[in-house]
Amino acid sequence: MNTVKRLWVAVPLGAALAALGWAGFAPVSVTSRDELFEIPKGTYARRMAGDPVEILPSKVRLTLGLNDVLMLRNLDDVPQVFGPTIMMPGQSFRLPFEKAASYDFACTAHASGQMTVLVEPYPAMPWSKIGWRFREWWENRKR
Amino acid sequence: MIRRIALLLLLGTAVASAAPDANPMKAGVLSPVMAAPALALQGTDGKPLNLERFRGKVVLLAFGFSSCGEVCPITLATLAGARRKLGAGAADVQVVYVTVDPERDDAARMKKFLGSFDPSFVGGVGSRAQIDAAQKGYGISSTKQVYADGNYTIGHSSSIYMIDRAGGLRAVMPYGHTVDDFVHDLKILLRT
């Protein structure tokens, strides 16, 4: 009986430790370095009609060495300004980042007119890997 | 044995050449490439300033003003450093710097300012309406901040637009990149 009880504790604990070990030590990877955001057709028209449409998140989080390229695609009918550049209708802008920092950009696709790109360092340490995996899971869950 | 090594080397070369560009640009890249918005200004070299003049060269286009105390001197020093480091290739790189302060920047003042960094730089000046049109074409914002003494400074977009030899707006380098980043990207643009 004691053995069964012990197993009830030991098996979940072992599994949790194994999962934690994997999350902390297995290499992190992503399918693409590009974090894609699209400005849909009609964004400008909707805003002009008084709809405070928020298409893109006001804060984008990137990680060096993983998803460290911001890819914006303008599917709207009018040019859109994103921080350093203007994107014509149908055009995309692929902006790589090489330094961890917080970048504030003007962005006409936002009602606020601003977008922040937070670039974080590569999660090299076990606890940062665990944090990165948890955040990815959490954000994917919300999508 | 030698034949095997030769075959392996050949295979390695083929794989390397088929691999995607492992050395992408440091700047943000626009796709598809479209013609750079036109400029219709006066140049500090005494000629009309338009981009057609520089076809066949890579143009680095930026906006600023001669009284700028922070961003513009750093940008211009970086661009001058990149041209120096490019060596002979610099002959095919033209820096164009358009004022966002037409009330104070005339051709002579802008020429003197730019010349202190690199005498080959060409400035763009004009009326308020001409400058506004140039800024609108590139999505440049500028905001005047007036001090208590009536003097003012101007906050402005600080990216550098990279225009290829055919006049296409290929890439945009955000403010803050190094001389080596520009040299890296200019070498790519000069090859194409």
PDB file of N, CA, C and O in Angstrom, chain B residues 78-141:
ATOM      1  N   THR B  78      28.610  59.030 -39.544  1.00  0.00           N
ATOM      2  CA  THR B  78      28.554  57.594 -39.862  1.00  0.00           C
ATOM      3  C   THR B  78      28.602  57.380 -41.374  1.00  0.00           C
ATOM      4  O   THR B  78      29.333  56.518 -41.869  1.00  0.00           O
ATOM      5  N   LEU B  79      27.832  58.172 -42.105  1.00  0.00           N
ATOM      6  CA  LEU B  79      27.809  58.022 -43.566  1.00  0.00           C
ATOM      7  C   LEU B  79      29.168  58.386 -44.174  1.00  0.00           C
ATOM      8  O   LEU B  79      29.637  57.725 -45.117  1.00  0.00           O
ATOM      9  N   ALA B  80      29.789  59.423 -43.631  1.00  0.00           N
ATOM     10  CA  ALA B  80      31.121  59.806 -44.122  1.00  0.00           C
ATOM     11  C   ALA B  80      32.123  58.692 -43.834  1.00  0.00           C
ATOM     12  O   ALA B  80      32.956  58.351 -44.683  1.00  0.00           O
ATOM     13  N   GLY B  81      32.018  58.107 -42.648  1.00  0.00           N
ATOM     14  CA  GLY B  81      32.904  57.004 -42.279  1.00  0.00           C
ATOM     15  C   GLY B  81      32.709  55.801 -43.185  1.00  0.00           C
ATOM     16  O   GLY B  81      33.669  55.128 -43.574  1.00  0.00           O
ATOM     17  N   ALA B  82      31.464  55.534 -43.544  1.00  0.00           N
ATOM     18  CA  ALA B  82      31.176  54.396 -44.431  1.00  0.00           C
ATOM     19  C   ALA B  82      31.790  54.629 -45.801  1.00  0.00           C
ATOM     20  O   ALA B  82      32.376  53.716 -46.403  1.00  0.00           O
ATOM     21  N   ARG B  83      31.690  55.854 -46.313  1.00  0.00           N
ATOM     22  CA  ARG B  83      32.284  56.153 -47.628  1.00  0.00           C
ATOM     23  C   ARG B  83      33.803  55.992 -47.579  1.00  0.00           C
ATOM     24  O   ARG B  83      34.409  55.441 -48.488  1.00  0.00           O
ATOM     25  N   ARG B  84      34.398  56.468 -46.500  1.00  0.00           N
ATOM     26  CA  ARG B  84      35.863  56.342 -46.378  1.00  0.00           C
ATOM     27  C   ARG B  84      36.263  54.863 -46.355  1.00  0.00           C
ATOM     28  O   ARG B  84      37.207  54.458 -47.022  1.00  0.00           O
ATOM     29  N   LYS B  85      35.516  54.085 -45.621  1.00  0.00           N
ATOM     30  CA  LYS B  85      35.869  52.672 -45.455  1.00  0.00           C
ATOM     31  C   LYS B  85      35.638  51.875 -46.738  1.00  0.00           C
ATOM     32  O   LYS B  85      36.274  50.845 -46.956  1.00  0.00           O
ATOM     33  N   LEU B  86      34.726  52.356 -47.569  1.00  0.00           N
ATOM     34  CA  LEU B  86      34.443  51.653 -48.830  1.00  0.00           C
ATOM     35  C   LEU B  86      35.593  51.787 -49.818  1.00  0.00           C
ATOM     36  O   LEU B  86      35.727  50.985 -50.739  1.00  0.00           O
ATOM     37  N   GLY B  87      36.398  52.805 -49.668  1.00  0.00           N
ATOM     38  CA  GLY B  87      37.516  53.020 -50.587  1.00  0.00           C
ATOM     39  C   GLY B  87      37.026  53.412 -51.965  1.00  0.00           C
ATOM     40  O   GLY B  87      36.178  54.304 -52.103  1.00  0.00           O
ATOM     41  N   ALA B  88      37.486  52.692 -52.979  1.00  0.00           N
ATOM     42  CA  ALA B  88      37.149  53.053 -54.362  1.00  0.00           C
ATOM     43  C   ALA B  88      35.647  52.966 -54.621  1.00  0.00           C
ATOM     44  O   ALA B  88      35.107  53.711 -55.447  1.00  0.00           O
ATOM     45  N   GLY B  89      34.974  52.074 -53.922  1.00  0.00           N
ATOM     46  CA  GLY B  89      33.535  51.896 -54.109  1.00  0.00           C
ATOM     47  C   GLY B  89      32.737  53.146 -53.759  1.00  0.00           C
ATOM     48  O   GLY B  89      31.602  53.321 -54.223  1.00  0.00           O
ATOM     49  N   ALA B  90      33.331  54.033 -52.968  1.00  0.00           N
ATOM     50  CA  ALA B  90      32.619  55.240 -52.534  1.00  0.00           C
ATOM     51  C   ALA B  90      32.256  56.147 -53.706  1.00  0.00           C
ATOM     52  O   ALA B  90      31.321  56.947 -53.594  1.00  0.00           O
ATOM     53  N   ALA B  91      32.996  56.021 -54.796  1.00  0.00           N
ATOM     54  CA  ALA B  91      32.701  56.854 -55.967  1.00  0.00           C
ATOM     55  C   ALA B  91      31.294  56.583 -56.497  1.00  0.00           C
ATOM     56  O   ALA B  91      30.699  57.441 -57.163  1.00  0.00           O
ATOM     57  N   ASP B  92      30.772  55.391 -56.197  1.00  0.00           N
ATOM     58  CA  ASP B  92      29.432  55.032 -56.661  1.00  0.00           C
ATOM     59  C   ASP B  92      28.377  55.184 -55.572  1.00  0.00           C
ATOM     60  O   ASP B  92      27.286  54.626 -55.676  1.00  0.00           O
ATOM     61  N   VAL B  93      28.708  55.897 -54.527  1.00  0.00           N
ATOM     62  CA  VAL B  93      27.743  56.120 -53.435  1.00  0.00           C
ATOM     63  C   VAL B  93      27.542  57.622 -53.257  1.00  0.00           C
ATOM     64  O   VAL B  93      28.501  58.364 -53.062  1.00  0.00           O
ATOM     65  N   GLN B  94      26.302  58.064 -53.358  1.00  0.00           N
ATOM     66  CA  GLN B  94      25.995  59.481 -53.204  1.00  0.00           C
ATOM     67  C   GLN B  94      25.113  59.688 -51.970  1.00  0.00           C
ATOM     68  O   GLN B  94      24.043  59.085 -51.858  1.00  0.00           O
ATOM     69  N   VAL B  95      25.561  60.521 -51.067  1.00  0.00           N
ATOM     70  CA  VAL B  95      24.741  60.872 -49.904  1.00  0.00           C
ATOM     71  C   VAL B  95      23.949  62.133 -50.231  1.00  0.00           C
ATOM     72  O   VAL B  95      24.509  63.129 -50.700  1.00  0.00           O
ATOM     73  N   VAL B  96      22.647  62.075 -50.009  1.00  0.00           N
ATOM     74  CA  VAL B  96      21.764  63.237 -50.214  1.00  0.00           C
ATOM     75  C   VAL B  96      21.082  63.531 -48.880  1.00  0.00           C
ATOM     76  O   VAL B  96      20.468  62.637 -48.286  1.00  0.00           O
ATOM     77  N   TYR B  97      21.214  64.767 -48.426  1.00  0.00           N
ATOM     78  CA  TYR B  97      20.656  65.140 -47.121  1.00  0.00           C
ATOM     79  C   TYR B  97      19.688  66.304 -47.311  1.00  0.00           C
ATOM     80  O   TYR B  97      20.095  67.396 -47.693  1.00  0.00           O
ATOM     81  N   VAL B  98      18.426  66.044 -47.035  1.00  0.00           N
ATOM     82  CA  VAL B  98      17.386  67.043 -47.292  1.00  0.00           C
ATOM     83  C   VAL B  98      17.014  67.745 -45.983  1.00  0.00           C
ATOM     84  O   VAL B  98      16.775  67.086 -44.963  1.00  0.00           O
ATOM     85  N   THR B  99      16.953  69.053 -46.029  1.00  0.00           N
ATOM     86  CA  THR B  99      16.624  69.793 -44.810  1.00  0.00           C
ATOM     87  C   THR B  99      15.144  69.635 -44.433  1.00  0.00           C
ATOM     88  O   THR B  99      14.280  69.494 -45.303  1.00  0.00           O
ATOM     89  N   VAL B 100      14.891  69.635 -43.133  1.00  0.00           N
ATOM     90  CA  VAL B 100      13.508  69.705 -42.645  1.00  0.00           C
ATOM     91  C   VAL B 100      13.262  71.104 -42.055  1.00  0.00           C
ATOM     92  O   VAL B 100      12.252  71.343 -41.409  1.00  0.00           O
ATOM     93  N   ASP B 101      14.221  72.002 -42.289  1.00  0.00           N
ATOM     94  CA  ASP B 101      14.173  73.347 -41.707  1.00  0.00           C
ATOM     95  C   ASP B 101      14.423  74.398 -42.793  1.00  0.00           C
ATOM     96  O   ASP B 101      15.426  75.121 -42.757  1.00  0.00           O
ATOM     97  N   PRO B 102      13.508  74.480 -43.766  1.00  0.00           N
ATOM     98  CA  PRO B 102      13.767  75.377 -44.899  1.00  0.00           C
ATOM     99  C   PRO B 102      13.805  76.854 -44.507  1.00  0.00           C
ATOM    100  O   PRO B 102      14.358  77.672 -45.243  1.00  0.00           O
ATOM    101  N   GLU B 103      13.234  77.181 -43.338  1.00  0.00           N
ATOM    102  CA  GLU B 103      13.257  78.578 -42.893  1.00  0.00           C
ATOM    103  C   GLU B 103      14.687  79.028 -42.565  1.00  0.00           C
ATOM    104  O   GLU B 103      15.025  80.194 -42.725  1.00  0.00           O
ATOM    105  N   ARG B 104      15.515  78.144 -42.079  1.00  0.00           N
ATOM    106  CA  ARG B 104      16.885  78.526 -41.708  1.00  0.00           C
ATOM    107  C   ARG B 104      17.936  77.985 -42.671  1.00  0.00           C
ATOM    108  O   ARG B 104      18.993  78.595 -42.838  1.00  0.00           O
ATOM    109  N   ASP B 105      17.655  76.827 -43.269  1.00  0.00           N
ATOM    110  CA  ASP B 105      18.675  76.189 -44.115  1.00  0.00           C
ATOM    111  C   ASP B 105      18.562  76.633 -45.566  1.00  0.00           C
ATOM    112  O   ASP B 105      17.700  76.153 -46.319  1.00  0.00           O
ATOM    113  N   ASP B 106      19.439  77.526 -45.984  1.00  0.00           N
ATOM    114  CA  ASP B 106      19.540  77.802 -47.419  1.00  0.00           C
ATOM    115  C   ASP B 106      20.696  76.968 -47.971  1.00  0.00           C
ATOM    116  O   ASP B 106      21.379  76.245 -47.225  1.00  0.00           O
ATOM    117  N   ALA B 107      20.925  77.071 -49.265  1.00  0.00           N
ATOM    118  CA  ALA B 107      21.923  76.207 -49.907  1.00  0.00           C
ATOM    119  C   ALA B 107      23.317  76.415 -49.318  1.00  0.00           C
ATOM    120  O   ALA B 107      24.052  75.447 -49.069  1.00  0.00           O
ATOM    121  N   ALA B 108      23.680  77.683 -49.077  1.00  0.00           N
ATOM    122  CA  ALA B 108      25.034  77.967 -48.588  1.00  0.00           C
ATOM    123  C   ALA B 108      25.255  77.386 -47.189  1.00  0.00           C
ATOM    124  O   ALA B 108      26.281  76.769 -46.913  1.00  0.00           O
ATOM    125  N   ARG B 109      24.266  77.584 -46.342  1.00  0.00           N
ATOM    126  CA  ARG B 109      24.388  77.095 -44.963  1.00  0.00           C
ATOM    127  C   ARG B 109      24.445  75.566 -44.920  1.00  0.00           C
ATOM    128  O   ARG B 109      25.249  74.969 -44.191  1.00  0.00           O
ATOM    129  N   MET B 110      23.584  74.955 -45.717  1.00  0.00           N
ATOM    130  CA  MET B 110      23.543  73.490 -45.745  1.00  0.00           C
ATOM    131  C   MET B 110      24.829  72.924 -46.344  1.00  0.00           C
ATOM    132  O   MET B 110      25.351  71.903 -45.871  1.00  0.00           O
ATOM    133  N   LYS B 111      25.359  73.596 -47.344  1.00  0.00           N
ATOM    134  CA  LYS B 111      26.588  73.131 -47.994  1.00  0.00           C
ATOM    135  C   LYS B 111      27.762  73.168 -47.002  1.00  0.00           C
ATOM    136  O   LYS B 111      28.560  72.235 -46.933  1.00  0.00           O
ATOM    137  N   LYS B 112      27.819  74.244 -46.237  1.00  0.00           N
ATOM    138  CA  LYS B 112      28.895  74.384 -45.250  1.00  0.00           C
ATOM    139  C   LYS B 112      28.781  73.278 -44.181  1.00  0.00           C
ATOM    140  O   LYS B 112      29.778  72.661 -43.802  1.00  0.00           O
ATOM    141  N   PHE B 113      27.553  73.059 -43.739  1.00  0.00           N
ATOM    142  CA  PHE B 113      27.303  72.033 -42.716  1.00  0.00           C
ATOM    143  C   PHE B 113      27.714  70.645 -43.229  1.00  0.00           C
ATOM    144  O   PHE B 113      28.467  69.919 -42.576  1.00  0.00           O
ATOM    145  N   LEU B 114      27.240  70.290 -44.411  1.00  0.00           N
ATOM    146  CA  LEU B 114      27.528  68.960 -44.956  1.00  0.00           C
ATOM    147  C   LEU B 114      29.002  68.805 -45.300  1.00  0.00           C
ATOM    148  O   LEU B 114      29.593  67.734 -45.114  1.00  0.00           O
ATOM    149  N   GLY B 115      29.583  69.899 -45.794  1.00  0.00           N
ATOM    150  CA  GLY B 115      30.993  69.855 -46.195  1.00  0.00           C
ATOM    151  C   GLY B 115      31.927  69.548 -45.045  1.00  0.00           C
ATOM    152  O   GLY B 115      33.032  69.036 -45.250  1.00  0.00           O
ATOM    153  N   SER B 116      31.500  69.851 -43.821  1.00  0.00           N
ATOM    154  CA  SER B 116      32.355  69.561 -42.676  1.00  0.00           C
ATOM    155  C   SER B 116      32.437  68.052 -42.406  1.00  0.00           C
ATOM    156  O   SER B 116      33.305  67.595 -41.661  1.00  0.00           O
ATOM    157  N   PHE B 117      31.528  67.300 -43.017  1.00  0.00           N
ATOM    158  CA  PHE B 117      31.580  65.835 -42.862  1.00  0.00           C
ATOM    159  C   PHE B 117      32.209  65.183 -44.091  1.00  0.00           C
ATOM    160  O   PHE B 117      33.058  64.315 -43.978  1.00  0.00           O
ATOM    161  N   ASP B 118      31.748  65.608 -45.275  1.00  0.00           N
ATOM    162  CA  ASP B 118      32.243  65.031 -46.528  1.00  0.00           C
ATOM    163  C   ASP B 118      31.833  65.980 -47.656  1.00  0.00           C
ATOM    164  O   ASP B 118      30.635  66.204 -47.868  1.00  0.00           O
ATOM    165  N   PRO B 119      32.785  66.535 -48.368  1.00  0.00           N
ATOM    166  CA  PRO B 119      32.438  67.516 -49.404  1.00  0.00           C
ATOM    167  C   PRO B 119      31.633  66.940 -50.569  1.00  0.00           C
ATOM    168  O   PRO B 119      31.058  67.697 -51.347  1.00  0.00           O
ATOM    169  N   SER B 120      31.567  65.616 -50.660  1.00  0.00           N
ATOM    170  CA  SER B 120      30.785  65.026 -51.762  1.00  0.00           C
ATOM    171  C   SER B 120      29.288  64.991 -51.450  1.00  0.00           C
ATOM    172  O   SER B 120      28.469  64.753 -52.339  1.00  0.00           O
ATOM    173  N   PHE B 121      28.918  65.191 -50.196  1.00  0.00           N
ATOM    174  CA  PHE B 121      27.498  65.130 -49.827  1.00  0.00           C
ATOM    175  C   PHE B 121      26.742  66.269 -50.523  1.00  0.00           C
ATOM    176  O   PHE B 121      27.231  67.405 -50.585  1.00  0.00           O
ATOM    177  N   VAL B 122      25.549  65.966 -50.992  1.00  0.00           N
ATOM    178  CA  VAL B 122      24.710  66.989 -51.616  1.00  0.00           C
ATOM    179  C   VAL B 122      23.489  67.219 -50.734  1.00  0.00           C
ATOM    180  O   VAL B 122      22.818  66.259 -50.332  1.00  0.00           O
ATOM    181  N   GLY B 123      23.211  68.469 -50.433  1.00  0.00           N
ATOM    182  CA  GLY B 123      22.051  68.801 -49.616  1.00  0.00           C
ATOM    183  C   GLY B 123      20.878  69.194 -50.496  1.00  0.00           C
ATOM    184  O   GLY B 123      21.051  69.642 -51.630  1.00  0.00           O
ATOM    185  N   GLY B 124      19.691  69.019 -49.940  1.00  0.00           N
ATOM    186  CA  GLY B 124      18.477  69.419 -50.640  1.00  0.00           C
ATOM    187  C   GLY B 124      17.788  70.525 -49.872  1.00  0.00           C
ATOM    188  O   GLY B 124      17.505  70.367 -48.675  1.00  0.00           O
ATOM    189  N   VAL B 125      17.553  71.648 -50.539  1.00  0.00           N
ATOM    190  CA  VAL B 125      16.837  72.759 -49.903  1.00  0.00           C
ATOM    191  C   VAL B 125      15.702  73.192 -50.833  1.00  0.00           C
ATOM    192  O   VAL B 125      15.641  72.785 -51.990  1.00  0.00           O
ATOM    193  N   GLY B 126      14.816  74.036 -50.304  1.00  0.00           N
ATOM    194  CA  GLY B 126      13.695  74.498 -51.122  1.00  0.00           C
ATOM    195  C   GLY B 126      12.691  75.235 -50.281  1.00  0.00           C
ATOM    196  O   GLY B 126      12.948  75.540 -49.103  1.00  0.00           O
ATOM    197  N   SER B 127      11.545  75.495 -50.873  1.00  0.00           N
ATOM    198  CA  SER B 127      10.488  76.194 -50.141  1.00  0.00           C
ATOM    199  C   SER B 127       9.837  75.234 -49.151  1.00  0.00           C
ATOM    200  O   SER B 127      10.031  74.014 -49.238  1.00  0.00           O
ATOM    201  N   ARG B 128       9.062  75.765 -48.237  1.00  0.00           N
ATOM    202  CA  ARG B 128       8.350  74.917 -47.275  1.00  0.00           C
ATOM    203  C   ARG B 128       7.482  73.888 -48.018  1.00  0.00           C
ATOM    204  O   ARG B 128       7.452  72.714 -47.643  1.00  0.00           O
ATOM    205  N   ALA B 129       6.814  74.330 -49.078  1.00  0.00           N
ATOM    206  CA  ALA B 129       5.936  73.412 -49.819  1.00  0.00           C
ATOM    207  C   ALA B 129       6.752  72.291 -50.477  1.00  0.00           C
ATOM    208  O   ALA B 129       6.330  71.121 -50.469  1.00  0.00           O
ATOM    209  N   GLN B 130       7.918  72.629 -51.023  1.00  0.00           N
ATOM    210  CA  GLN B 130       8.753  71.599 -51.666  1.00  0.00           C
ATOM    211  C   GLN B 130       9.283  70.598 -50.630  1.00  0.00           C
ATOM    212  O   GLN B 130       9.307  69.395 -50.884  1.00  0.00           O
ATOM    213  N   ILE B 131       9.688  71.122 -49.482  1.00  0.00           N
ATOM    214  CA  ILE B 131      10.203  70.232 -48.434  1.00  0.00           C
ATOM    215  C   ILE B 131       9.079  69.347 -47.897  1.00  0.00           C
ATOM    216  O   ILE B 131       9.265  68.147 -47.676  1.00  0.00           O
ATOM    217  N   ASP B 132       7.899  69.933 -47.711  1.00  0.00           N
ATOM    218  CA  ASP B 132       6.749  69.140 -47.233  1.00  0.00           C
ATOM    219  C   ASP B 132       6.446  67.996 -48.193  1.00  0.00           C
ATOM    220  O   ASP B 132       6.147  66.873 -47.774  1.00  0.00           O
ATOM    221  N   ALA B 133       6.513  68.290 -49.488  1.00  0.00           N
ATOM    222  CA  ALA B 133       6.233  67.247 -50.495  1.00  0.00           C
ATOM    223  C   ALA B 133       7.276  66.133 -50.417  1.00  0.00           C
ATOM    224  O   ALA B 133       6.934  64.946 -50.498  1.00  0.00           O
ATOM    225  N   ALA B 134       8.539  66.521 -50.236  1.00  0.00           N
ATOM    226  CA  ALA B 134       9.602  65.505 -50.126  1.00  0.00           C
ATOM    227  C   ALA B 134       9.395  64.659 -48.873  1.00  0.00           C
ATOM    228  O   ALA B 134       9.516  63.428 -48.912  1.00  0.00           O
ATOM    229  N   GLN B 135       9.061  65.304 -47.767  1.00  0.00           N
ATOM    230  CA  GLN B 135       8.844  64.580 -46.512  1.00  0.00           C
ATOM    231  C   GLN B 135       7.657  63.628 -46.628  1.00  0.00           C
ATOM    232  O   GLN B 135       7.712  62.496 -46.163  1.00  0.00           O
ATOM    233  N   LYS B 136       6.601  64.105 -47.271  1.00  0.00           N
ATOM    234  CA  LYS B 136       5.398  63.271 -47.402  1.00  0.00           C
ATOM    235  C   LYS B 136       5.696  62.007 -48.210  1.00  0.00           C
ATOM    236  O   LYS B 136       5.233  60.919 -47.890  1.00  0.00           O
ATOM    237  N   GLY B 137       6.490  62.163 -49.252  1.00  0.00           N
ATOM    238  CA  GLY B 137       6.823  61.026 -50.108  1.00  0.00           C
ATOM    239  C   GLY B 137       7.508  59.906 -49.353  1.00  0.00           C
ATOM    240  O   GLY B 137       7.351  58.734 -49.692  1.00  0.00           O
ATOM    241  N   TYR B 138       8.286  60.257 -48.340  1.00  0.00           N
ATOM    242  CA  TYR B 138       9.049  59.250 -47.592  1.00  0.00           C
ATOM    243  C   TYR B 138       8.468  58.990 -46.196  1.00  0.00           C
ATOM    244  O   TYR B 138       9.074  58.278 -45.398  1.00  0.00           O
ATOM    245  N   GLY B 139       7.318  59.602 -45.922  1.00  0.00           N
ATOM    246  CA  GLY B 139       6.688  59.382 -44.614  1.00  0.00           C
ATOM    247  C   GLY B 139       7.475  59.978 -43.471  1.00  0.00           C
ATOM    248  O   GLY B 139       7.472  59.467 -42.354  1.00  0.00           O
ATOM    249  N   ILE B 140       8.159  61.085 -43.744  1.00  0.00           N
ATOM    250  CA  ILE B 140       9.002  61.726 -42.727  1.00  0.00           C
ATOM    251  C   ILE B 140       8.162  62.661 -41.869  1.00  0.00           C
ATOM    252  O   ILE B 140       7.452  63.515 -42.388  1.00  0.00           O
ATOM    253  N   SER B 141       8.268  62.499 -40.566  1.00  0.00           N
ATOM    254  CA  SER B 141       7.586  63.433 -39.668  1.00  0.00           C
ATOM    255  C   SER B 141       8.619  64.383 -39.063  1.00  0.00           C
ATOM    256  O   SER B 141       9.776  64.014 -38.864  1.00  0.00           O
TER     257      SER B 141
END
